[in-house]
Each structure stands twice: as structure tokens, then as C-alpha cells.
Short mmCIF file of C-alpha atoms in Angstrom, two decimals:
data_model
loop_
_atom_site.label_atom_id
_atom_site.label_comp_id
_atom_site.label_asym_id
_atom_site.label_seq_id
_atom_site.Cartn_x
_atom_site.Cartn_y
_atom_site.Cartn_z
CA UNK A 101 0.00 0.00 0.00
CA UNK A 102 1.32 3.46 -0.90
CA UNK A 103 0.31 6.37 1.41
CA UNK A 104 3.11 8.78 0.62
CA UNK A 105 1.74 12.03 -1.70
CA UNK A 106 3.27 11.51 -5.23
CA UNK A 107 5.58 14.23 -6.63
CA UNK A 108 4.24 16.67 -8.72
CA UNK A 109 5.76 19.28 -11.33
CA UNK A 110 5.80 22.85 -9.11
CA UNK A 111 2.57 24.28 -9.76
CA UNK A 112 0.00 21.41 -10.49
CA UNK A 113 -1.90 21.02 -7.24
CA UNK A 114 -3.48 17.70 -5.98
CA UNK A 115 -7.19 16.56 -5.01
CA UNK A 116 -7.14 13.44 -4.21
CA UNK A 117 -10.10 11.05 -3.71
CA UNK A 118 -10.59 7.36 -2.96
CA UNK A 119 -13.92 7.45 -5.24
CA UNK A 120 -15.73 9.62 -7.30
CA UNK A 121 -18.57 9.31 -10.06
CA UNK A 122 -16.23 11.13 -12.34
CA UNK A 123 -12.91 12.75 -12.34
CA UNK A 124 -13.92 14.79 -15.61
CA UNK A 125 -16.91 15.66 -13.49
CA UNK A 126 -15.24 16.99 -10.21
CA UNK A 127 -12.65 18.94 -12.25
CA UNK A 128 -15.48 20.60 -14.11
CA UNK A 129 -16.56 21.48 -10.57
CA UNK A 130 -13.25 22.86 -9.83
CA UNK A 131 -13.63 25.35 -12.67
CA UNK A 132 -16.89 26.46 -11.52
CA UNK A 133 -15.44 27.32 -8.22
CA UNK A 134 -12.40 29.22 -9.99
CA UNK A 135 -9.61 26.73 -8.97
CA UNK A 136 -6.38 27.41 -10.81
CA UNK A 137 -4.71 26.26 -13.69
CA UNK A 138 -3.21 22.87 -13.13
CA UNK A 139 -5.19 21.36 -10.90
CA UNK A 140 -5.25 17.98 -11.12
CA UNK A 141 -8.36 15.06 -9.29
CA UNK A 142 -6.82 11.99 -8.81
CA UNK A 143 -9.07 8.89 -8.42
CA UNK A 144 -8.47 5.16 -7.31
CA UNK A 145 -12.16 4.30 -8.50
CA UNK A 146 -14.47 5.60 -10.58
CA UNK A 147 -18.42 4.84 -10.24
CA UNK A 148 -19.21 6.93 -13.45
CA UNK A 149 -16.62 6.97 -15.50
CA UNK A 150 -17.31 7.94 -19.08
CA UNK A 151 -15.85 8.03 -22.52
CA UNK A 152 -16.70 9.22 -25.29
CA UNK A 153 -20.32 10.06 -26.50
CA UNK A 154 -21.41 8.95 -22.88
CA UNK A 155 -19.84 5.51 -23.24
CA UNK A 156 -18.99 3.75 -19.85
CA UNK A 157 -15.34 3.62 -18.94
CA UNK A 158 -15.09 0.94 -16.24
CA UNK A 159 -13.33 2.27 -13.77
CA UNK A 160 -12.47 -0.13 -10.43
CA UNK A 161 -9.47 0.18 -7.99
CA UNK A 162 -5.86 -0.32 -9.33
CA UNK A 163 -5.87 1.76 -12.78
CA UNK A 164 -5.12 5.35 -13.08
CA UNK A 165 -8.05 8.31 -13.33
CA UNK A 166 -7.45 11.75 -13.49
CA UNK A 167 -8.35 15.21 -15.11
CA UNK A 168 -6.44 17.99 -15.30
CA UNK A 169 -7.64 21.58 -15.47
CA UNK A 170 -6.43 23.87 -17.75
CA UNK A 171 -7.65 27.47 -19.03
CA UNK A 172 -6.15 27.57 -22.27
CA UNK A 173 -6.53 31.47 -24.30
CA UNK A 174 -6.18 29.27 -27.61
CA UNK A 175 -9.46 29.00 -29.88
CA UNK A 176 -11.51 25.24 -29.49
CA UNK A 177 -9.83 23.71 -32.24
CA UNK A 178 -6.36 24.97 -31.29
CA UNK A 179 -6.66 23.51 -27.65
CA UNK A 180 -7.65 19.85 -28.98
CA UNK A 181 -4.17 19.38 -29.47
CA UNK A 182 -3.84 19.18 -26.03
CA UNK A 183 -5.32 16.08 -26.62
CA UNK A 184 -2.16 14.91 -28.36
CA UNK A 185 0.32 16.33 -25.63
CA UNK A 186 -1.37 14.17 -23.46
CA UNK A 187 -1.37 11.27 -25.46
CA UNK A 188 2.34 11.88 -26.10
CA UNK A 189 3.14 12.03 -22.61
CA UNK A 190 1.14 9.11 -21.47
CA UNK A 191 2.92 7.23 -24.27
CA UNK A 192 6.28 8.30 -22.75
CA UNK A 193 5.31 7.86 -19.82
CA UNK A 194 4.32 3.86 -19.45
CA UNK A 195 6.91 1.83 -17.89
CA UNK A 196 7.83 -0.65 -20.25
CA UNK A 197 11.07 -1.31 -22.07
CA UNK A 198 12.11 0.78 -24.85
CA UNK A 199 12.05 -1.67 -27.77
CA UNK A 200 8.48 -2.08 -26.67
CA UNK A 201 5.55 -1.07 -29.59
CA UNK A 202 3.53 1.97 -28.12
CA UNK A 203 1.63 3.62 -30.11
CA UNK A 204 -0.93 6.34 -30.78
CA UNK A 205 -4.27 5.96 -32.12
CA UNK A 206 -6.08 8.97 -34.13
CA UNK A 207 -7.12 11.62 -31.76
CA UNK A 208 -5.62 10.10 -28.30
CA UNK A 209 -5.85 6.73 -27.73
CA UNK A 210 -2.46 5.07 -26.66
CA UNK A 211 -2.16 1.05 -27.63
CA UNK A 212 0.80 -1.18 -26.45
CA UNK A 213 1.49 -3.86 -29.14
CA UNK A 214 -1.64 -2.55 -31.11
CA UNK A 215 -4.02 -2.76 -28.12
CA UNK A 216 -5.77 0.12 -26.15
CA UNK A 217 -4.13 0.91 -23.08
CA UNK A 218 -5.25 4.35 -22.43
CA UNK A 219 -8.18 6.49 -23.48
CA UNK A 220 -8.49 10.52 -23.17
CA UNK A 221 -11.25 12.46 -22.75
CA UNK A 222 -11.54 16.42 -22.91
CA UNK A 223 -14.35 18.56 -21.93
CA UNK A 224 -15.01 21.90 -22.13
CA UNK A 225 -17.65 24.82 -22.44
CA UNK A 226 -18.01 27.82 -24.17
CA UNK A 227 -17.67 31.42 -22.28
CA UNK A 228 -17.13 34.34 -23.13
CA UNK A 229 -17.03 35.09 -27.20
CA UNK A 230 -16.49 31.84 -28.25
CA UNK A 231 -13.66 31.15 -26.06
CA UNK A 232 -12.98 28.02 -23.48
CA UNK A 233 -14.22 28.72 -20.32
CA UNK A 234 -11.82 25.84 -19.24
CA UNK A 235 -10.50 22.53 -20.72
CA UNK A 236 -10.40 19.65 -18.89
CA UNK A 237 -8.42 16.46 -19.78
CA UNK A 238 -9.90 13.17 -18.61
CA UNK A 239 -7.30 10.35 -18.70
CA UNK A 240 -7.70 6.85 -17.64
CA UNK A 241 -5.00 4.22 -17.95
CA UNK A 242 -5.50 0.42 -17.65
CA UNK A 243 -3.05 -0.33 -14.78
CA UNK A 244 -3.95 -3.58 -12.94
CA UNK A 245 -7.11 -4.65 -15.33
CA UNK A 246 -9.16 -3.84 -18.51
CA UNK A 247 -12.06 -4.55 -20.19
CA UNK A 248 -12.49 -7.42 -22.23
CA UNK A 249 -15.48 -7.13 -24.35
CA UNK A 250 -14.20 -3.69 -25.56
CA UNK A 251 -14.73 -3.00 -29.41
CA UNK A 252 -11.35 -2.31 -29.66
CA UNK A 253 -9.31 -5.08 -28.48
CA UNK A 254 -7.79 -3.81 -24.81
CA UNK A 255 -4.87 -4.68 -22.77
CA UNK A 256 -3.54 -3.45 -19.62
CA UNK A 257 0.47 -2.71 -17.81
CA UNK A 258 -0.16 -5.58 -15.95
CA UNK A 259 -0.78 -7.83 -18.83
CA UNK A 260 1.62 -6.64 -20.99
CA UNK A 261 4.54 -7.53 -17.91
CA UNK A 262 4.71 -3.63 -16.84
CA UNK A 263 4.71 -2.34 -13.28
CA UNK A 264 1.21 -1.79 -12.70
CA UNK A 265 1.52 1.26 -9.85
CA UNK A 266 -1.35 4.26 -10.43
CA UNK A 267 0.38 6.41 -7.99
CA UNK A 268 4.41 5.78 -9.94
CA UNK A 269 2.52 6.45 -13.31
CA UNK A 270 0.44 9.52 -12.02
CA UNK A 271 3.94 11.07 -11.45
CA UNK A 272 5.70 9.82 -14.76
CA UNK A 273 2.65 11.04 -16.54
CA UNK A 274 2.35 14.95 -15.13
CA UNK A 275 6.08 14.78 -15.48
CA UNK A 276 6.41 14.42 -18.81
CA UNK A 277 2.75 16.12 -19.74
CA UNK A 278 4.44 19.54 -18.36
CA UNK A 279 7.55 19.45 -20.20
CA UNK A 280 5.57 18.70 -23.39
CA UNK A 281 2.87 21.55 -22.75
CA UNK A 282 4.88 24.29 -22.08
CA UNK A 283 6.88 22.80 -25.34
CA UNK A 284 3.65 23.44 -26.62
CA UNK A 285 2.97 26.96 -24.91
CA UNK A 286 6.20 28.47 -26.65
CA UNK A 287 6.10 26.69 -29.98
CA UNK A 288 2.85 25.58 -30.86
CA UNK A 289 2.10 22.24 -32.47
CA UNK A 290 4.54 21.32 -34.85
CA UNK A 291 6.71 19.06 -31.91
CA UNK A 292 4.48 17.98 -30.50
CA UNK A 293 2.70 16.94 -33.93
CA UNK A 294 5.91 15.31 -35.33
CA UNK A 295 6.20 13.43 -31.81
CA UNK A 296 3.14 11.78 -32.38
CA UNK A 297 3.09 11.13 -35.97
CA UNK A 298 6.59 8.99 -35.09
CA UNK A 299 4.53 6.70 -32.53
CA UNK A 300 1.49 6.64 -35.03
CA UNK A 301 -0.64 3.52 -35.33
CA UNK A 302 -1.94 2.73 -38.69
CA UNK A 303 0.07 5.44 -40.62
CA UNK A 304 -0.07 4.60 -44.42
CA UNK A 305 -2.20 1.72 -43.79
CA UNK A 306 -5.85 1.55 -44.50
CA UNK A 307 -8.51 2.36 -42.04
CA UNK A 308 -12.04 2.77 -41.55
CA UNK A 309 -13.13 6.11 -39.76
CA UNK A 310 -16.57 5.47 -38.29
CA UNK A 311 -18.79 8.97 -38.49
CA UNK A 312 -22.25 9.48 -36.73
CA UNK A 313 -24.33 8.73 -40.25
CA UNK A 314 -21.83 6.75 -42.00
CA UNK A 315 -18.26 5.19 -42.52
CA UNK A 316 -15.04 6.03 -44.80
CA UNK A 317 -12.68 3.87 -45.69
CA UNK A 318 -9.13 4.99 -47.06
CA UNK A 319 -5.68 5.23 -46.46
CA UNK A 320 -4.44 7.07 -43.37
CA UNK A 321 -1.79 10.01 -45.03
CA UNK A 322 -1.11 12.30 -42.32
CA UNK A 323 -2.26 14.40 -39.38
CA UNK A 324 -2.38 17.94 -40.70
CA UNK A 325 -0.98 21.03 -39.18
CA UNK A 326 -4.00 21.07 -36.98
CA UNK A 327 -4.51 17.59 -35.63
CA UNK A 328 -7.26 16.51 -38.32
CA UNK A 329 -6.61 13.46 -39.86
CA UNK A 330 -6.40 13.12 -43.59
CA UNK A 331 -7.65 10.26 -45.28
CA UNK A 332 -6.44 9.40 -48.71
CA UNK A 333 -9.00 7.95 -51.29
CA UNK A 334 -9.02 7.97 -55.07
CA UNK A 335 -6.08 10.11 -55.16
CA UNK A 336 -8.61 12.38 -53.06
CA UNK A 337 -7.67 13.51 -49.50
CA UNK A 338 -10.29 14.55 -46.59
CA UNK A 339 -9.52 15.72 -43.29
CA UNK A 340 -11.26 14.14 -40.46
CA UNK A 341 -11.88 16.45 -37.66
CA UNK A 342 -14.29 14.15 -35.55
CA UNK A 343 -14.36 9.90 -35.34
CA UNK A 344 -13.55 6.79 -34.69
CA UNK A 345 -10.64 4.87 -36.37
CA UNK A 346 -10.70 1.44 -36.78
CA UNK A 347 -7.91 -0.37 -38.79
CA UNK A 348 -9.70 -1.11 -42.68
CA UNK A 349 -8.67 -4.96 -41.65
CA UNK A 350 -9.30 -6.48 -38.36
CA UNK A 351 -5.36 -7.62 -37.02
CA UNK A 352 -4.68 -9.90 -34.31
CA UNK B 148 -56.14 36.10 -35.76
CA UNK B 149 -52.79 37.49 -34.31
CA UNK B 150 -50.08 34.76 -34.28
CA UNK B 151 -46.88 35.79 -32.45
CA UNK B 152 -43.04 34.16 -31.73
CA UNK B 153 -44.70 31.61 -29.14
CA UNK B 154 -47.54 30.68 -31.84
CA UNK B 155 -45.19 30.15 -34.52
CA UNK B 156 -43.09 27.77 -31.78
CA UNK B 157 -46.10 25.94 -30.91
CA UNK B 158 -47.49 25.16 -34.81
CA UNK B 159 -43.36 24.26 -35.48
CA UNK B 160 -43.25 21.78 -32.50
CA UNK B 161 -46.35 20.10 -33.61
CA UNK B 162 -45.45 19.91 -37.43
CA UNK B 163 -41.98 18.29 -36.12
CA UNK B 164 -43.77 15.91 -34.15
CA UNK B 165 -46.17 14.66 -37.10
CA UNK B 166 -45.47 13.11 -40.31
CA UNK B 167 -46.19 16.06 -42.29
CA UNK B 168 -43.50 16.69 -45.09
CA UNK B 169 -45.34 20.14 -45.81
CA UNK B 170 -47.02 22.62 -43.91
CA UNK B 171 -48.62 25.66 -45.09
CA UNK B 172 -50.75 28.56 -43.43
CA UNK B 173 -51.68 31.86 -44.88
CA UNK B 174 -53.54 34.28 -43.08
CA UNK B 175 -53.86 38.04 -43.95
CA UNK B 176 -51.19 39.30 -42.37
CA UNK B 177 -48.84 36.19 -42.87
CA UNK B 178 -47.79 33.09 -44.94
CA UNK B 179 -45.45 30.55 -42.93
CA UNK B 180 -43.84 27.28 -44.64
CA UNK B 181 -42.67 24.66 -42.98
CA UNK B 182 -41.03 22.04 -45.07
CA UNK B 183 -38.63 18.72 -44.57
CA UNK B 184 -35.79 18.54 -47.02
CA UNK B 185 -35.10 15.04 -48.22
CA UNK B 186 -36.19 13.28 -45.14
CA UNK B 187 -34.21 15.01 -42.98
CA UNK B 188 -35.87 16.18 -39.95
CA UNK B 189 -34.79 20.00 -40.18
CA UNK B 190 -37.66 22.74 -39.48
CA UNK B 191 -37.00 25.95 -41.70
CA UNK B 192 -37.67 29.24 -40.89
CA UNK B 193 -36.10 32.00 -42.68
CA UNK B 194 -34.26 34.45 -39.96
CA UNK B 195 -34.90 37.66 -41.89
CA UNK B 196 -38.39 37.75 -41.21
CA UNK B 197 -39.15 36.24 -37.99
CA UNK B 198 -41.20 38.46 -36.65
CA UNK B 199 -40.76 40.28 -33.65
CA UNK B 200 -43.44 39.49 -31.68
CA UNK B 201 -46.99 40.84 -32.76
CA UNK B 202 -45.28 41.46 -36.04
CA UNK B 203 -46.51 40.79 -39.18
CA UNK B 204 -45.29 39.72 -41.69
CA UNK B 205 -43.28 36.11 -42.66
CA UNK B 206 -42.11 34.72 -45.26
CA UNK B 207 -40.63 31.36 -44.35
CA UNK B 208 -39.63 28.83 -46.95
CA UNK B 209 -35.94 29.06 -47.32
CA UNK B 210 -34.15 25.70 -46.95
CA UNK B 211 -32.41 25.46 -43.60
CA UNK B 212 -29.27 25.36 -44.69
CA UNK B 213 -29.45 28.53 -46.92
CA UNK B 214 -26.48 31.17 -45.61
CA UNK B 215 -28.58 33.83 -43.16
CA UNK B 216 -27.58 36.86 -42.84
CA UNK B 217 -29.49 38.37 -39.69
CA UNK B 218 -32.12 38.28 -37.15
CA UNK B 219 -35.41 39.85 -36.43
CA UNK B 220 -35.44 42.33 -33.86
CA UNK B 221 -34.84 41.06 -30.41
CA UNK B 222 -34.31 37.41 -31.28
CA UNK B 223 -30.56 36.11 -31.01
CA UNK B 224 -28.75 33.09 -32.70
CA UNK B 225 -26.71 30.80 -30.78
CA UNK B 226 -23.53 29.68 -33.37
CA UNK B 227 -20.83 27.04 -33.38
CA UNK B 228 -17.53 28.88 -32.53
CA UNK B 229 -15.34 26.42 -33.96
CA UNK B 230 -15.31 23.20 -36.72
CA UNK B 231 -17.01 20.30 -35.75
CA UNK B 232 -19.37 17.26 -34.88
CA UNK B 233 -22.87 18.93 -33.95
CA UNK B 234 -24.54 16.78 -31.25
CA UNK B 235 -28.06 17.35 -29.52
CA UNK B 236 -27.60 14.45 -27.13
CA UNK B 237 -25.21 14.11 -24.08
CA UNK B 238 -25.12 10.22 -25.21
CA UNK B 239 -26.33 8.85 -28.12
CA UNK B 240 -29.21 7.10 -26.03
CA UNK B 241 -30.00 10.03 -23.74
CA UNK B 242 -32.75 12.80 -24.79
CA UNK B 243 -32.12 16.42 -26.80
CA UNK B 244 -30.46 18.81 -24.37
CA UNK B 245 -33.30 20.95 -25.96
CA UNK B 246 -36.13 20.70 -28.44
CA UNK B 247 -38.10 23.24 -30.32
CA UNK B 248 -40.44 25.56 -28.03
CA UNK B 249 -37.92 24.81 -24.86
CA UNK B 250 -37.16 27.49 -22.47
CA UNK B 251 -33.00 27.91 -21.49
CA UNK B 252 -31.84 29.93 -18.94
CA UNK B 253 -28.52 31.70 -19.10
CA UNK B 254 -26.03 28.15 -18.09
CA UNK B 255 -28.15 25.97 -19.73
CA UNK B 256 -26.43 23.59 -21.82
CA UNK B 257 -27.78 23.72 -25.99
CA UNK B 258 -25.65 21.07 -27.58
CA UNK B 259 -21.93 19.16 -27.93
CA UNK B 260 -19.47 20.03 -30.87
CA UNK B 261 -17.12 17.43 -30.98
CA UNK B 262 -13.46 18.29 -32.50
CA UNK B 263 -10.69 15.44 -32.31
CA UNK B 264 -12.14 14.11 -29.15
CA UNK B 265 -12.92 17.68 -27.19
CA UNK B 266 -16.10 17.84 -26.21
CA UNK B 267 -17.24 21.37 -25.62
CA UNK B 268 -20.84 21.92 -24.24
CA UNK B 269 -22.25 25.17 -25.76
CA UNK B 270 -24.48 26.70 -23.16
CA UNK B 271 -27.09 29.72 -23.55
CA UNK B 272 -25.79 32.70 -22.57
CA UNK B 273 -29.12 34.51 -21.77
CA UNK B 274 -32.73 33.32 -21.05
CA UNK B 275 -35.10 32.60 -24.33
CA UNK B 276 -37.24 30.14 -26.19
CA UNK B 277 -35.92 27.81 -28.79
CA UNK B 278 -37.60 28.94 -31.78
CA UNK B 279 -35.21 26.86 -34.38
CA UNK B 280 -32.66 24.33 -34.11
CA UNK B 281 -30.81 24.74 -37.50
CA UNK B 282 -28.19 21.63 -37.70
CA UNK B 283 -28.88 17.80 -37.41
CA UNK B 284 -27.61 15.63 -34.69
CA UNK B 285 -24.08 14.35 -35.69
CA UNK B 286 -23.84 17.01 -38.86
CA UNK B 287 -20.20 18.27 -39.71
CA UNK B 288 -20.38 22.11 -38.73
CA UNK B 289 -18.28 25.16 -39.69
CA UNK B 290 -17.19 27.88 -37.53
CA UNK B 291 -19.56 30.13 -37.47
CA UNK B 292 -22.60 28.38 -38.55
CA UNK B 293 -26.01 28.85 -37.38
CA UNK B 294 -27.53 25.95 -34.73
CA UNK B 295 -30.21 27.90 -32.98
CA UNK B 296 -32.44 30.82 -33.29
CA UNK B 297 -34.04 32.09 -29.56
CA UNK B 298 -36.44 34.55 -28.54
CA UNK B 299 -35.63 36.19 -25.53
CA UNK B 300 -37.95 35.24 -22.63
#
């Protein structure tokens, strides 16, 4: 059992709860009260955890949950790419060797030999003109256990022979997330773009990018200098703002 | 007759609910057409001439997705500030976060946009009516585009 406080970067400040219906949840009740930038609700169970579109993230003892809050002056589509710092540091951050395949899935899923280890979630709402009134980024890791019905085929540390610790990783993870955003503060998204398009799953291949109505199939080119994905078809590209990516051929 | 913004809501909210593909009524004073386009589910109402209300005149058949320049008096259009997935539901199982003829207050959450997995919630920022909801659940959406036309309460 670990009862020492974990180490954080200076400035991220802790709330720390043994179970909560929803880290995203209680961080969007941080904003509401005005707490500052950085704050960060830590979890060891969730009883409502959610991803996205609503969909339940089961959340029990021994994985990692947490949201960080961040007030970002950046329009909607700018701060997404947060999404992709994140998923860049959580890649970085999982303790397993280096020769090990981690990868990242289109927006900011992170697999470990092609499975889903991590999911991110961000949230936000509209204030003034348009703007974010906050950003909140929801991240659960599989530590100790994961799902296994999951559409996408899931795996945890634990099963892939890491060191399953929530309260190690919570560390790694902010560690790494705050060099990476202030990389992104001062110079934008190129980086971090070019860091993620080297861990990228399905780059070149084919995929299938499930939409609300309908689904596209086509070869995955490129993230663009936004974050959208671009889809190659026909000799025709399309950028794919919003999804679900699926590889065009189910792999075991 | 005198039909006003909270008439017009009313006959829209019942047209939406039926199976009508048309709906016409002139009167004197005014001619309103309500119209599906190719099964979608989209009300139409052109924003130039809503009336204020105990105005008189409207003309109302422009598709829904035809560019609109401004308002009537008084009545204020909620837009999407960025690119995006439109969504009217929290989940895709759960009901509208409004409908037609519902009353927001300022806080009240309108709708999702959805861009590379950020999920922003676009709330009202004053009290009104929901007089048109002018994108489909899951539509792609541009910055800037019209979703929903309110009278203030």
C-alpha cells in the first residue's frame, strides 16, 4: 500500500479522492469554483466513469483516473491538441522497455502492441465570445485490469509484464505532460505533432473512420498542421476532424 | 387572428412531431412554410423575417441550410464557434439537451461540438425560447454556422 503524496511538477496542485462518479466531473466542478490552472483530481475508482459520447469507462481500484484543469486562451480547435500532448506524454510515460511497440491511435488513444491501453477524454464549455471557459483532460490508464469485451481489443500494464503502480505512473505522466505543454505553450504544435506522428498507429495503412451517419474507408496520409486526420482515397484527401478509427482490416 | 413568436413555436413543434413533409398557413397578415428537405428532420424558418413578436409579416420557406444573414429584432442566434461534430444528445441514447419551443436559462447547456475528441458543451448565454434548431444531430459544422435561433424570454 502506498500512502506517501506523489511528486508533482511545481505548480500542479493535488485533489485526491478514494472514489468519485467522475474525475472529468469533479474537475469541471473545480472550474466552476475558480480553482487554478493545473489542478489535477486523482481517483483510485471511478463509479461513473465515461468516454466518449457517454460511453462507460469501467473504472475499479488499481488503474489510473485523473483530469487535469487547464484554461487555455487558444481557440476550441487549437486547444484539442492538447489532446495529443497528453497522449504523447502518457505514451512516454508507461513503464515498459524501450524496444516495446507503443503507439498512438487517431485523436488520443495510446495502444501497447496494437491494443488500447489508455483512453483521453476532454471537456469543455463555451464562455465568453467563443472562447474556453476551461479545458479539462480526462485520462484513464489500464493499470492492474481492462475490459475485455471492448470493441477495440484492450490490454492493460499488468498484462503486458509492466509495473502496474497508479500512484508511480500519475507522477511519470504529469512529469512528462508539463515538459511537453509548455513545449507546446512556446512553440505551438509542430513538436508535438511530429512526436506523435513517429509513434502513429496505422500510418499509411488503410482504415475505416466510423462517423455518426456513415463510414469512410481509405488510407491514413497524415495528421495535418491542426490535428485533423487526412484520409487518402481515389487520389482524393479529406480531413477528419471528428471519429472513430478502426484499422480497414481487423489484425490480431 | 394574431399569431406571435410563441404561436409560430407551438405550430413548429407540432409539425416536427407529425409526419407532415409540408405545412402551409396563410392568413392576412402572414404566410409561414414549414417544409422537410429530403427526409431530414430539419424545421426551416427564414431568420430575416421572424417576426418580432406581434409582427406581421413572414415569409418562411428558405431551406435550412441557406447562408442567413441576420435576425429579427430582439431574437438572437446561438452559433458554433469552432469546426465540428454537432450533437443534440449528451449520449447517443440520452434525450435532446433541448427541443423546439424549450425554455433555457442563461447556463443551460444547448448542444456538444465534438473536434478530435474535445467535447465542448455550448451553453445559452441569456434566457429565451428555442424557436429553431438549425443543424442535425451528428452534422459536420463550420465555424460560425447557425444551430439555434431564440427569442428572448
Amino acid at each position: 500500500m502506498t500512502t506517501e503524496r506523489p511528486l508533482l511538477p511545481a505548480g500542479y496542485r493535488l485533489y485526491q479522492f478514494d472514489s468519485v462518479g467522475s474525475t472529468n466531473d469533479e474537475a469541471k466542478r473545480l472550474a466552476h469554483s475558480g480553482a487554478p490552472e493545473l489542478s489535477v483530481v486523482w481517483a483510485r475508482e471511478q463509479t461513473q466513469g465515461r468516454g466518449r459520447r457517454g460511453r462507460r469507462w469501467i473504472s475499479p481500484h488499481g488503474n489510473l483516473y485523473l483530469s487535469l484543469l487547464l484554461y487555455p486562451r487558444s481557440p476550441p480547435a487549437v486547444a484539442a491538441q492538447l489532446g495529443f500532448v497528453a497522449a504523447v506524454a502518457l505514451a512516454e510515460s508507461l513503464p515498459f522497455p524501450p524496444e516495446t511497440e507503443i503507439s498512438c491511435k487517431w485523436p488520443n488513444d495510446v495502444l501497447v502492441r496494437g491494443r488500447k491501453i489508455a483512453g483521453i477524454l476532454l471537456e469543455s464549455e463555451t464562455g465568453e465570445g467563443g472562447k474556453l471557459a476551461y479545458l479539462v483532460i480526462g485520462v484513464g490508464v489500464n493499470c492492474a485490469s481492462h475490459p475485455r469485451d471492448a470493441e477495440f481489443p484492450a490490454t492493460s500494464i499488468a498484462e503486458e509484464g509492466g509495473a502496474s503502480s497508479p500512484d508511480a505512473l500519475l507522477e511519470r505522466f504529469l512529469g512528462r505532460f508539463d515538459g511537453l505543454f509548455r513545449l507546446w505553450q512556446r512553440e505551438g504544435f509542430q513538436r508535438i505533432r511530429a512526436l506523435w506522428l513517429a509513434r502513429a498507429a496505422f500510418l499509411g495503412e488503410g482504415l475505416r473512420v466510423r462517423l455518426k451517419e456513415a463510414t469512410l474507408g481509405g488510407r491514413f496520409l497524415d495528421i495535418d498542421a491542426e490535428g485533423a486526420l487526412v484520409l487518402e482515397r481515389d487520389g482524393d484527401t479529406r480531413k477528419i476532424s471528428a471519429g472513430e478509427v478502426f484499422p480497414a482490416q481487423a489484425r490480431k | 387572428m394574431t399569431i406571435g413568436v410563441a404561436e409560430i413555436a407551438e405550430i413548429i413543434k407540432l409539425i416536427d412531431a407529425s409526419a407532415c413533409e409540408e405545412f402551409i398557413l396563410e392568413l392576412p397578415e402572414l404566410k409561414l412554410v414549414l417544409r422537410r428537405g429530403g427526409g431530414s428532420r430539419e424545421t426551416a424558418i427564414s431568420e430575416e423575417a421572424l417576426p418580432a413578436p406581434a409582427a406581421t409579416s413572414l415569409q418562411a420557406a428558405a431551406p435550412a441550410v441557406a447562408p442567413r444573414a441576420q435576425l429579427a429584432d430582439g431574437q438572437f442566434a446561438v452559433r458554433a464557434p469552432m469546426v465540428g461534430t454537432f450533437y443534440r444528445r449528451p449520449a447517443p441514447e440520452a434525450p435532446p439537451f433541448v427541443e423546439i419551443g424549450s425554455k433555457v436559462r442563461a447556463g443551460d447547456a444547448l448542444c456538444l461540438i465534438e473536434v478530435m475528441k474535445l467535447f465542448t458543451t455550448l451553453e445559452a448565454e441569456r434566457e429565451g425560447t428555442i424557436l429553431a434548431i438549425d443543424a442535425e444531430d451528428g452534422e459536420l459544422v463550420e465555424s460560425g454556422r447557425l444551430l439555434f435561433v431564440l427569442e428572448p424570454a
